[in-house]
Short mmCIF file of C-alpha atoms in Angstrom, two decimals:
data_model
loop_
_atom_site.label_atom_id
_atom_site.label_comp_id
_atom_site.label_asym_id
_atom_site.label_seq_id
_atom_site.Cartn_x
_atom_site.Cartn_y
_atom_site.Cartn_z
CA MET A 970 61.40 98.93 101.37
CA ASN A 971 62.20 99.53 105.90
CA ARG A 972 59.66 96.80 106.50
CA PHE A 973 62.25 95.27 104.09
CA MET A 974 64.97 95.42 105.91
CA ASP A 975 63.75 94.69 109.58
CA VAL A 976 62.35 91.54 108.29
CA LEU A 977 65.88 90.86 106.47
CA GLY A 978 67.87 91.84 109.79
CA ALA A 979 66.00 89.58 111.41
CA LYS A 980 66.58 86.91 109.28
CA ILE A 981 70.39 87.67 108.75
CA ALA A 982 71.09 88.97 112.61
CA PRO A 983 71.35 85.21 114.80
CA ILE A 984 73.10 83.41 111.54
CA ALA A 985 75.46 86.21 111.75
CA GLN A 986 75.76 85.74 115.40
CA LYS A 987 76.31 82.39 115.34
CA ILE A 988 78.95 82.24 112.77
CA GLY A 989 80.64 84.80 114.94
CA GLY A 990 80.23 82.98 118.63
CA ASN A 991 82.10 80.15 116.55
CA LEU A 992 84.09 78.30 119.09
CA TYR A 993 86.20 77.41 116.38
CA LEU A 994 87.01 80.37 113.95
CA THR A 995 86.78 82.95 117.29
CA VAL A 996 90.03 81.12 118.68
CA LEU A 997 92.07 80.74 114.81
CA ARG A 998 90.87 84.46 114.70
CA ASP A 999 92.76 84.78 118.56
CA ALA A 1000 95.57 82.70 117.05
CA PHE A 1001 96.39 84.56 113.21
CA MET A 1002 95.98 88.09 116.31
CA LEU A 1003 98.65 86.19 118.83
CA SER A 1004 100.76 86.26 115.75
CA PHE A 1005 100.00 89.41 114.88
CA PRO A 1006 103.02 92.04 116.56
CA LEU A 1007 105.38 89.38 115.59
CA THR A 1008 103.99 89.57 112.12
CA MET A 1009 104.02 93.88 112.56
CA PHE A 1010 107.81 93.30 113.31
CA GLY A 1011 108.63 90.83 110.50
CA SER A 1012 106.56 93.44 107.37
CA PHE A 1013 108.11 96.17 108.77
CA ILE A 1014 112.01 94.96 107.96
CA VAL A 1015 110.24 93.54 104.76
CA VAL A 1016 109.81 97.02 103.98
CA PHE A 1017 112.93 98.71 105.43
CA ASN A 1018 114.71 95.87 103.08
CA ASN A 1019 112.99 96.55 100.16
CA LEU A 1020 112.49 99.83 99.59
CA PRO A 1021 112.56 100.77 96.00
CA PHE A 1022 115.46 104.03 96.12
CA TRP A 1023 117.52 100.97 97.75
CA PRO A 1024 120.46 100.15 94.95
CA ASP A 1025 120.25 96.40 94.51
CA SER A 1026 123.71 95.33 96.21
CA LEU A 1027 122.54 97.63 99.21
CA LYS A 1028 119.30 95.05 99.67
CA ALA A 1029 121.15 92.07 99.27
CA GLN A 1030 123.11 93.33 101.40
CA PHE A 1031 120.20 94.30 103.76
CA SER A 1032 119.20 90.73 103.77
CA THR A 1033 122.41 89.13 105.38
CA LEU A 1034 122.45 91.51 107.41
CA PHE A 1035 118.37 91.60 108.61
CA GLY A 1036 117.12 89.32 107.13
CA ASN A 1037 116.33 86.92 110.43
CA GLY A 1038 113.83 89.93 111.44
CA GLN A 1039 111.80 88.06 108.71
CA ASN A 1040 112.71 84.91 108.74
CA ALA A 1041 111.91 84.40 112.77
CA THR A 1042 108.72 86.01 112.64
CA MET A 1043 106.36 85.77 109.25
CA SER A 1044 108.34 82.92 107.39
CA ILE A 1045 107.28 80.81 111.39
CA MET A 1046 103.96 81.84 111.31
CA THR A 1047 102.32 78.65 111.18
CA VAL A 1048 104.52 77.72 114.58
CA PHE A 1049 103.00 80.78 116.47
CA VAL A 1050 99.12 79.91 115.04
CA THR A 1051 99.38 76.41 115.72
CA LEU A 1052 100.40 76.71 120.02
CA GLY A 1053 97.54 79.80 119.24
CA ILE A 1054 95.61 77.43 118.19
CA GLY A 1055 96.70 74.66 121.39
CA TYR A 1056 96.12 77.81 123.87
CA TYR A 1057 92.81 79.74 123.23
CA PHE A 1058 91.12 76.12 122.82
CA SER A 1059 92.42 74.58 125.43
CA LYS A 1060 91.10 78.12 127.90
CA ALA A 1061 88.07 77.99 126.14
CA LYS A 1062 87.29 74.29 127.29
CA GLN A 1063 89.01 75.00 131.12
CA VAL A 1064 92.40 72.73 131.07
CA GLU A 1065 95.86 73.82 131.79
CA ALA A 1066 96.10 75.79 128.43
CA ILE A 1067 100.03 76.50 127.61
CA PHE A 1068 100.01 72.67 127.42
CA GLY A 1069 97.82 73.02 124.93
CA ALA A 1070 99.89 75.22 123.48
CA VAL A 1071 103.24 73.16 123.37
CA VAL A 1072 101.96 70.10 122.40
CA SER A 1073 99.89 71.13 118.94
CA LEU A 1074 102.68 72.46 117.89
CA ALA A 1075 104.53 69.47 118.67
CA SER A 1076 101.80 67.30 117.15
CA PHE A 1077 102.33 69.45 113.83
CA LEU A 1078 106.15 69.39 113.84
CA ILE A 1079 105.99 65.38 114.26
CA LEU A 1080 103.85 64.88 110.94
CA THR A 1081 106.89 67.86 109.54
CA PRO A 1082 109.39 66.15 107.68
CA PHE A 1083 112.74 66.52 109.02
CA PHE A 1084 114.93 66.86 105.50
CA MET A 1085 114.84 68.61 102.83
CA THR A 1086 116.69 68.86 98.89
CA VAL A 1087 119.75 70.70 98.79
CA LEU A 1088 122.90 71.84 96.23
CA ASP A 1089 125.78 70.32 97.06
CA GLY A 1090 127.84 71.48 94.89
CA LYS A 1091 125.66 71.33 91.13
CA LYS A 1092 124.24 68.29 93.10
CA GLU A 1093 120.65 67.46 94.47
CA ILE A 1094 120.71 65.57 96.65
CA GLN A 1095 118.45 65.14 100.37
CA ALA A 1096 119.81 66.46 103.82
CA SER A 1097 118.24 65.08 106.95
CA GLY A 1098 118.12 66.86 110.17
CA LEU A 1099 116.98 70.28 109.03
CA LEU A 1100 113.42 72.08 108.45
CA SER A 1101 112.46 74.18 105.92
CA LEU A 1102 111.06 77.57 106.31
CA ASP A 1103 108.33 77.46 103.88
CA ARG A 1104 106.76 74.16 105.91
CA LEU A 1105 106.79 76.47 109.10
CA GLY A 1106 105.00 79.39 106.67
CA ALA A 1107 102.62 79.39 104.04
CA LYS A 1108 103.34 75.50 102.84
CA GLY A 1109 102.51 74.45 106.03
CA MET A 1110 100.15 76.72 107.21
CA PHE A 1111 96.27 74.24 106.77
CA LEU A 1112 98.28 71.30 108.22
CA GLY A 1113 99.51 73.23 111.35
CA MET A 1114 95.55 74.86 111.79
CA ILE A 1115 94.44 70.78 110.99
CA ALA A 1116 96.82 69.74 113.52
CA ALA A 1117 96.68 71.36 116.78
CA PHE A 1118 92.51 71.68 115.99
CA LEU A 1119 93.08 67.64 117.17
CA ALA A 1120 95.99 67.87 118.93
CA ALA A 1121 94.25 70.59 121.18
CA LYS A 1122 90.92 68.43 121.05
CA LEU A 1123 92.57 65.26 122.42
CA TYR A 1124 94.81 66.69 124.97
CA VAL A 1125 91.14 68.30 125.99
CA TYR A 1126 89.81 64.92 126.21
CA PHE A 1127 92.37 63.12 128.17
CA THR A 1128 92.25 65.48 130.27
CA GLN A 1129 88.65 66.08 131.36
CA LYS A 1130 88.17 62.80 131.83
CA GLY A 1131 90.42 62.10 133.93
CA PHE A 1132 93.30 60.63 133.08
CA VAL A 1133 95.72 62.74 134.53
CA ILE A 1134 98.44 61.87 137.31
CA THR A 1135 97.63 63.42 140.75
CA MET A 1136 100.70 64.68 142.78
CA PRO A 1137 100.33 64.54 146.76
CA ASP A 1138 100.37 68.14 148.43
CA GLY A 1139 103.72 69.61 148.83
CA VAL A 1140 104.67 69.49 145.60
CA PRO A 1141 105.77 72.39 143.68
CA PRO A 1142 103.07 74.06 140.98
CA ALA A 1143 105.32 73.61 138.46
CA VAL A 1144 105.47 69.74 138.87
CA SER A 1145 102.42 68.92 139.57
CA LYS A 1146 101.40 70.85 136.31
CA SER A 1147 103.74 68.82 134.34
CA PHE A 1148 102.68 65.25 136.06
CA SER A 1149 99.61 66.23 135.66
CA ALA A 1150 99.85 67.28 132.16
CA LEU A 1151 101.84 64.02 130.97
CA ILE A 1152 99.37 61.09 130.26
CA PRO A 1153 97.15 63.43 128.21
CA VAL A 1154 100.10 65.06 126.17
CA LEU A 1155 101.56 61.32 125.71
CA GLY A 1156 98.11 59.89 124.52
CA THR A 1157 97.80 63.16 121.87
CA LEU A 1158 101.35 62.46 120.70
CA LEU A 1159 100.87 59.21 119.59
CA PRO A 1160 98.15 59.30 117.33
CA PHE A 1161 100.78 61.69 115.16
CA LEU A 1162 103.04 59.21 115.28
CA ILE A 1163 101.74 56.46 113.89
CA GLY A 1164 99.77 58.63 111.30
CA ASN A 1165 103.06 59.85 110.61
CA ALA A 1166 104.88 56.42 110.48
CA ILE A 1167 102.03 55.38 108.16
CA MET A 1168 102.46 58.34 105.61
CA VAL A 1169 106.17 57.74 105.51
CA GLY A 1170 106.08 54.23 105.44
CA VAL A 1171 103.91 53.25 104.01
CA PHE A 1172 102.37 55.83 101.43
CA ASN A 1173 106.29 56.77 100.84
CA THR A 1174 104.66 60.65 101.28
CA ASN A 1175 104.11 63.01 104.42
CA LEU A 1176 100.71 64.96 105.16
CA HIS A 1177 102.53 68.07 104.73
CA ASP A 1178 102.45 67.18 100.92
CA VAL A 1179 99.37 65.85 100.50
CA ILE A 1180 97.09 68.63 102.36
CA TYR A 1181 99.00 71.36 100.42
CA ASN A 1182 97.80 70.33 96.96
CA ILE A 1183 94.53 68.14 97.50
CA ILE A 1184 93.17 70.76 100.50
CA GLN A 1185 95.25 74.57 100.88
CA LYS A 1186 95.93 75.09 96.45
CA PRO A 1187 92.46 74.60 95.92
CA LEU A 1188 90.93 76.57 98.40
CA THR A 1189 93.15 79.48 98.70
CA GLY A 1190 93.09 79.43 94.25
CA LEU A 1191 88.72 79.67 95.59
CA GLY A 1192 89.00 81.60 98.13
CA THR A 1193 91.51 84.81 97.12
CA SER A 1194 90.29 85.08 93.29
CA LEU A 1195 88.52 87.73 92.35
CA PRO A 1196 84.50 86.36 92.46
CA GLY A 1197 86.15 84.68 96.17
CA THR A 1198 86.84 88.26 96.83
CA ILE A 1199 83.53 89.51 95.51
CA ILE A 1200 81.84 87.42 97.95
CA ALA A 1201 84.32 88.39 101.59
CA VAL A 1202 83.70 92.17 100.56
CA PHE A 1203 79.93 92.03 100.46
CA PHE A 1204 78.67 90.13 103.40
CA VAL A 1205 82.00 92.64 104.94
CA GLN A 1206 79.40 94.89 103.90
CA PHE A 1207 76.02 93.02 104.40
CA LEU A 1208 76.32 92.72 107.18
CA TRP A 1209 77.55 96.09 108.61
CA PHE A 1210 73.97 97.43 107.52
CA PHE A 1211 72.89 95.67 110.12
CA GLY A 1212 74.50 96.37 112.79
CA LEU A 1213 76.91 93.26 112.91
CA HIS A 1214 80.69 93.68 112.54
CA GLY A 1215 80.85 91.97 109.25
CA GLN A 1216 84.89 92.43 109.44
CA VAL A 1217 85.30 90.39 111.88
CA ILE A 1218 82.63 87.64 111.03
CA VAL A 1219 83.74 87.29 107.35
CA ASN A 1220 87.81 87.80 108.74
CA SER A 1221 87.18 84.80 110.54
CA VAL A 1222 86.86 82.46 107.73
CA PHE A 1223 88.72 84.01 104.63
CA GLU A 1224 91.42 85.53 106.74
CA PRO A 1225 93.93 82.02 106.53
CA PHE A 1226 93.39 82.29 102.37
CA TRP A 1227 94.99 85.80 102.46
CA GLN A 1228 97.69 85.46 105.49
CA THR A 1229 99.20 82.47 103.51
CA ASN A 1230 98.96 84.17 100.07
CA GLY A 1231 100.99 87.17 101.85
CA LEU A 1232 103.44 84.44 103.31
CA ASP A 1233 104.12 83.39 99.58
CA ASN A 1234 104.85 87.11 98.33
CA ALA A 1235 106.51 87.58 101.26
CA GLU A 1236 109.27 84.57 100.70
CA LEU A 1237 108.70 85.01 96.97
CA LEU A 1238 110.34 89.26 97.39
CA LYS A 1239 113.39 87.09 98.87
CA LYS A 1240 114.59 85.57 95.47
CA GLY A 1241 113.99 89.43 94.20
CA ASN A 1242 110.68 91.21 92.14
CA THR A 1243 111.06 89.96 89.54
CA ALA A 1244 110.01 86.58 91.18
CA LEU A 1245 107.03 88.22 93.22
CA GLN A 1246 105.71 89.90 89.99
CA GLU A 1247 105.48 86.93 88.27
CA HIS A 1248 104.48 84.03 90.87
CA GLY A 1249 102.58 86.07 93.72
CA HIS A 1250 99.58 86.84 94.36
CA ILE A 1251 96.87 89.31 94.29
CA VAL A 1252 94.88 89.37 97.24
CA THR A 1253 96.52 88.60 100.39
CA LYS A 1254 95.91 90.42 103.30
CA SER A 1255 97.95 93.19 103.03
CA PHE A 1256 95.83 93.77 100.63
CA MET A 1257 92.35 93.46 101.64
CA ASP A 1258 93.76 95.58 104.52
CA THR A 1259 94.99 98.39 102.60
CA PHE A 1260 93.19 98.33 99.46
CA THR A 1261 89.35 98.38 101.25
CA VAL A 1262 89.76 99.21 105.04
CA SER A 1263 92.26 101.75 104.80
CA LEU A 1264 90.16 103.91 102.70
CA GLY A 1265 88.39 105.26 105.44
CA GLY A 1266 87.57 101.70 107.30
CA SER A 1267 84.55 99.60 106.00
CA GLY A 1268 82.76 100.65 103.24
CA SER A 1269 85.67 103.51 102.25
CA THR A 1270 83.89 106.01 103.90
CA LEU A 1271 86.84 108.54 104.12
CA ILE A 1272 85.59 110.15 100.82
CA VAL A 1273 82.57 110.10 102.22
CA LEU A 1274 83.21 112.34 105.33
CA ILE A 1275 84.92 114.82 102.57
CA LEU A 1276 81.71 114.80 100.16
CA ILE A 1277 79.27 115.63 103.12
CA MET A 1278 81.45 118.60 104.35
CA VAL A 1279 82.01 120.25 100.84
CA VAL A 1280 78.38 119.42 99.12
CA MET A 1281 75.97 118.70 101.83
CA THR A 1282 74.12 122.23 103.28
CA LYS A 1283 72.57 119.91 106.59
CA LYS A 1284 73.73 120.95 109.44
CA GLN A 1285 73.12 117.65 111.16
CA TYR A 1286 75.28 115.69 108.32
CA LYS A 1287 78.84 118.15 108.51
CA GLU A 1288 78.31 117.95 111.60
CA VAL A 1289 78.41 114.08 111.94
CA ALA A 1290 81.50 114.44 108.88
CA ARG A 1291 83.11 117.19 111.42
CA LEU A 1292 83.13 114.51 114.60
CA ALA A 1293 84.31 110.73 111.76
CA ILE A 1294 86.82 112.63 110.13
CA ALA A 1295 89.61 112.71 112.51
CA PRO A 1296 89.31 108.56 113.30
CA GLY A 1297 88.44 108.14 109.30
CA ILE A 1298 91.27 108.91 108.54
CA PHE A 1299 92.74 106.05 110.48
CA ASN A 1300 90.57 104.28 109.26
CA VAL A 1301 88.00 104.34 112.38
CA ASN A 1302 84.46 104.83 110.95
CA GLU A 1303 82.01 103.51 113.68
CA PRO A 1304 81.21 107.14 113.69
CA VAL A 1305 79.58 107.65 110.41
CA ILE A 1306 78.50 103.96 110.53
CA PHE A 1307 76.20 104.67 113.52
CA GLY A 1308 75.99 108.40 113.69
CA LEU A 1309 74.91 108.96 110.04
CA PRO A 1310 73.77 106.60 109.72
CA MET A 1311 74.51 103.98 107.23
CA VAL A 1312 73.06 100.91 109.13
CA MET A 1313 69.71 100.42 108.23
CA ASN A 1314 69.85 103.46 106.07
CA ALA A 1315 67.85 102.05 102.91
CA THR A 1316 68.71 105.12 100.82
CA LEU A 1317 72.31 104.59 101.34
CA PHE A 1318 71.83 100.87 101.13
CA ILE A 1319 73.15 100.81 97.58
CA PRO A 1320 76.13 102.98 97.51
CA TRP A 1321 77.21 101.35 100.63
CA ILE A 1322 77.55 97.81 99.30
CA LEU A 1323 77.65 99.03 95.30
CA ALA A 1324 81.09 101.40 95.69
CA PRO A 1325 83.41 98.62 98.19
CA LEU A 1326 82.87 96.40 95.07
CA VAL A 1327 84.08 98.15 92.24
CA SER A 1328 86.59 99.97 94.61
CA VAL A 1329 87.98 96.21 95.26
CA VAL A 1330 87.23 95.20 91.35
CA ILE A 1331 89.57 98.46 90.28
CA ALA A 1332 91.99 97.15 92.93
CA TYR A 1333 92.39 93.71 91.75
CA ALA A 1334 92.57 95.17 87.90
CA GLY A 1335 95.72 97.60 88.95
CA PHE A 1336 97.86 94.48 89.68
CA ALA A 1337 96.47 91.99 87.54
CA SER A 1338 97.00 94.94 84.53
CA GLY A 1339 100.53 94.88 86.15
CA LEU A 1340 100.22 98.74 86.58
CA VAL A 1341 100.58 98.34 90.52
CA PRO A 1342 103.49 96.14 92.00
CA LEU A 1343 101.96 93.42 94.14
CA THR A 1344 102.17 93.71 97.82
CA THR A 1345 105.27 92.44 99.49
CA GLY A 1346 103.69 89.93 101.74
CA ALA A 1347 104.20 93.15 104.82
CA GLN A 1348 101.79 93.06 107.15
CA VAL A 1349 101.09 97.14 107.11
CA PRO A 1350 98.06 98.40 110.13
CA TRP A 1351 94.52 99.04 109.09
CA THR A 1352 94.72 102.32 111.10
CA MET A 1353 97.85 103.28 108.50
CA PRO A 1354 95.88 106.10 106.70
CA ALA A 1355 95.39 105.98 102.83
CA ILE A 1356 98.00 106.98 100.87
CA ILE A 1357 101.33 106.23 103.38
CA SER A 1358 99.52 102.54 103.76
CA GLY A 1359 99.39 102.26 99.15
CA PHE A 1360 102.75 102.29 99.77
CA LEU A 1361 104.18 100.69 102.11
CA ALA A 1362 102.10 97.70 100.82
CA THR A 1363 103.41 97.82 97.30
CA ASN A 1364 106.61 99.86 98.15
CA SER A 1365 105.63 101.86 95.23
CA ILE A 1366 103.67 105.17 94.42
CA MET A 1367 101.47 103.12 92.06
CA GLY A 1368 99.82 101.84 95.37
CA SER A 1369 99.16 105.36 96.45
CA VAL A 1370 97.86 106.56 93.32
CA LEU A 1371 95.65 103.03 93.13
CA GLN A 1372 94.13 104.14 96.62
CA ILE A 1373 93.57 107.51 94.82
CA VAL A 1374 92.11 106.47 91.73
CA GLN A 1375 89.60 104.02 94.18
CA MET A 1376 88.64 106.50 96.75
CA LEU A 1377 87.32 108.93 93.69
CA ALA A 1378 85.01 105.75 92.07
CA VAL A 1379 83.90 105.14 95.83
CA GLY A 1380 82.82 108.78 95.75
CA LEU A 1381 81.24 108.85 92.45
CA ILE A 1382 79.06 106.13 93.42
CA TYR A 1383 77.51 108.43 96.52
CA LEU A 1384 77.33 111.65 95.73
CA PRO A 1385 74.23 111.26 94.25
CA PHE A 1386 72.40 109.90 97.17
CA LEU A 1387 74.21 111.99 99.25
CA LEU A 1388 72.04 115.09 97.22
CA MET A 1389 69.24 113.02 97.03
CA ILE A 1390 69.41 113.16 101.09
CA ASP A 1391 70.13 116.55 101.94
CA LYS A 1392 67.41 117.70 99.67
CA SER A 1393 64.86 115.25 101.12
CA LYS A 1394 62.48 116.48 103.86
CA GLU A 1395 63.23 114.33 106.20
CA VAL A 1396 65.63 115.74 109.43
#
């Protein structure tokens, strides 16, 4: 068994490292992290405005008074992601990053309709000069990512090919940089403007609707379905078993889907809790953080540490649990992953893979059955301890109850294997 694991690890590691080091996935990850502090602020506003013990009249008043905290952060997350993609891609290519950021945002906005349908009394009219929040948030996410990468690549191409205006010495640096960026920016924005003109003038549509209906909706549905979620969790665990940071690698692929669903849920909540429960999504960024990671880190190991301290007798295991329990409460579980260890431990391979899969199926079933309210779109920090995080993610005590049920299931799966290694003669 150990020989097989060694051979498999040798095959898997190079592939995982290549995925983890991919420039586009790295840039995308960093772009989402750029928006993290802002979306966290918006998340706190969502939680506060919709606490379950507020009466509906007070919720409506809070939404009027504090709603811009959400509108200016979570609801326009695509703006921050496009800025981040342009910035980090340009920085990686060693060109002026700030211009890469703004040209990526401008390219996305060129493709964005500046009109929307509004009610004039009982009649619907099309008003111009307006930007719809959903196009700057969940609905525009995939187009934003595509446009930002294409714009950043064009800007880098023109800059590195030397299509720049060089100013004489003595010109202030800010002025010199602006003139240097002039031709690359013009060369980048023009194709987007022509492309948008063709879509509007020839096909009478816009790329927002095309990308959303043809690419974003099908991919998001596939990536956030129960099978897609099981696949994501499996690879997180599988990669961690070989000492590779599964969370970072898998999240770089799946996070756009989870984030998009979370933004959808936040927008639905503005229309009321009924709209969220009827039309919302189960698998969101908050779902993945709260009902997988927030149970003690990858692998849901908090209950494992408790079991080690309660049922195992060997001193070395109890010592690992004693040292790992404090960070484990805050879902930092590298001490147990590498200290027990979980990594390359053939005896614990089955529960390490199986327990999180069973746990996420239980969580999905809890939401699908209606026993647990859907996540509100608020992003609860992954370091938030279990029980508290379940309540904050769902605005319901049932979120906390679900986490307890999940941890009990994980503990039952691990228990026989922990007893087995406790009775073994190996030190």
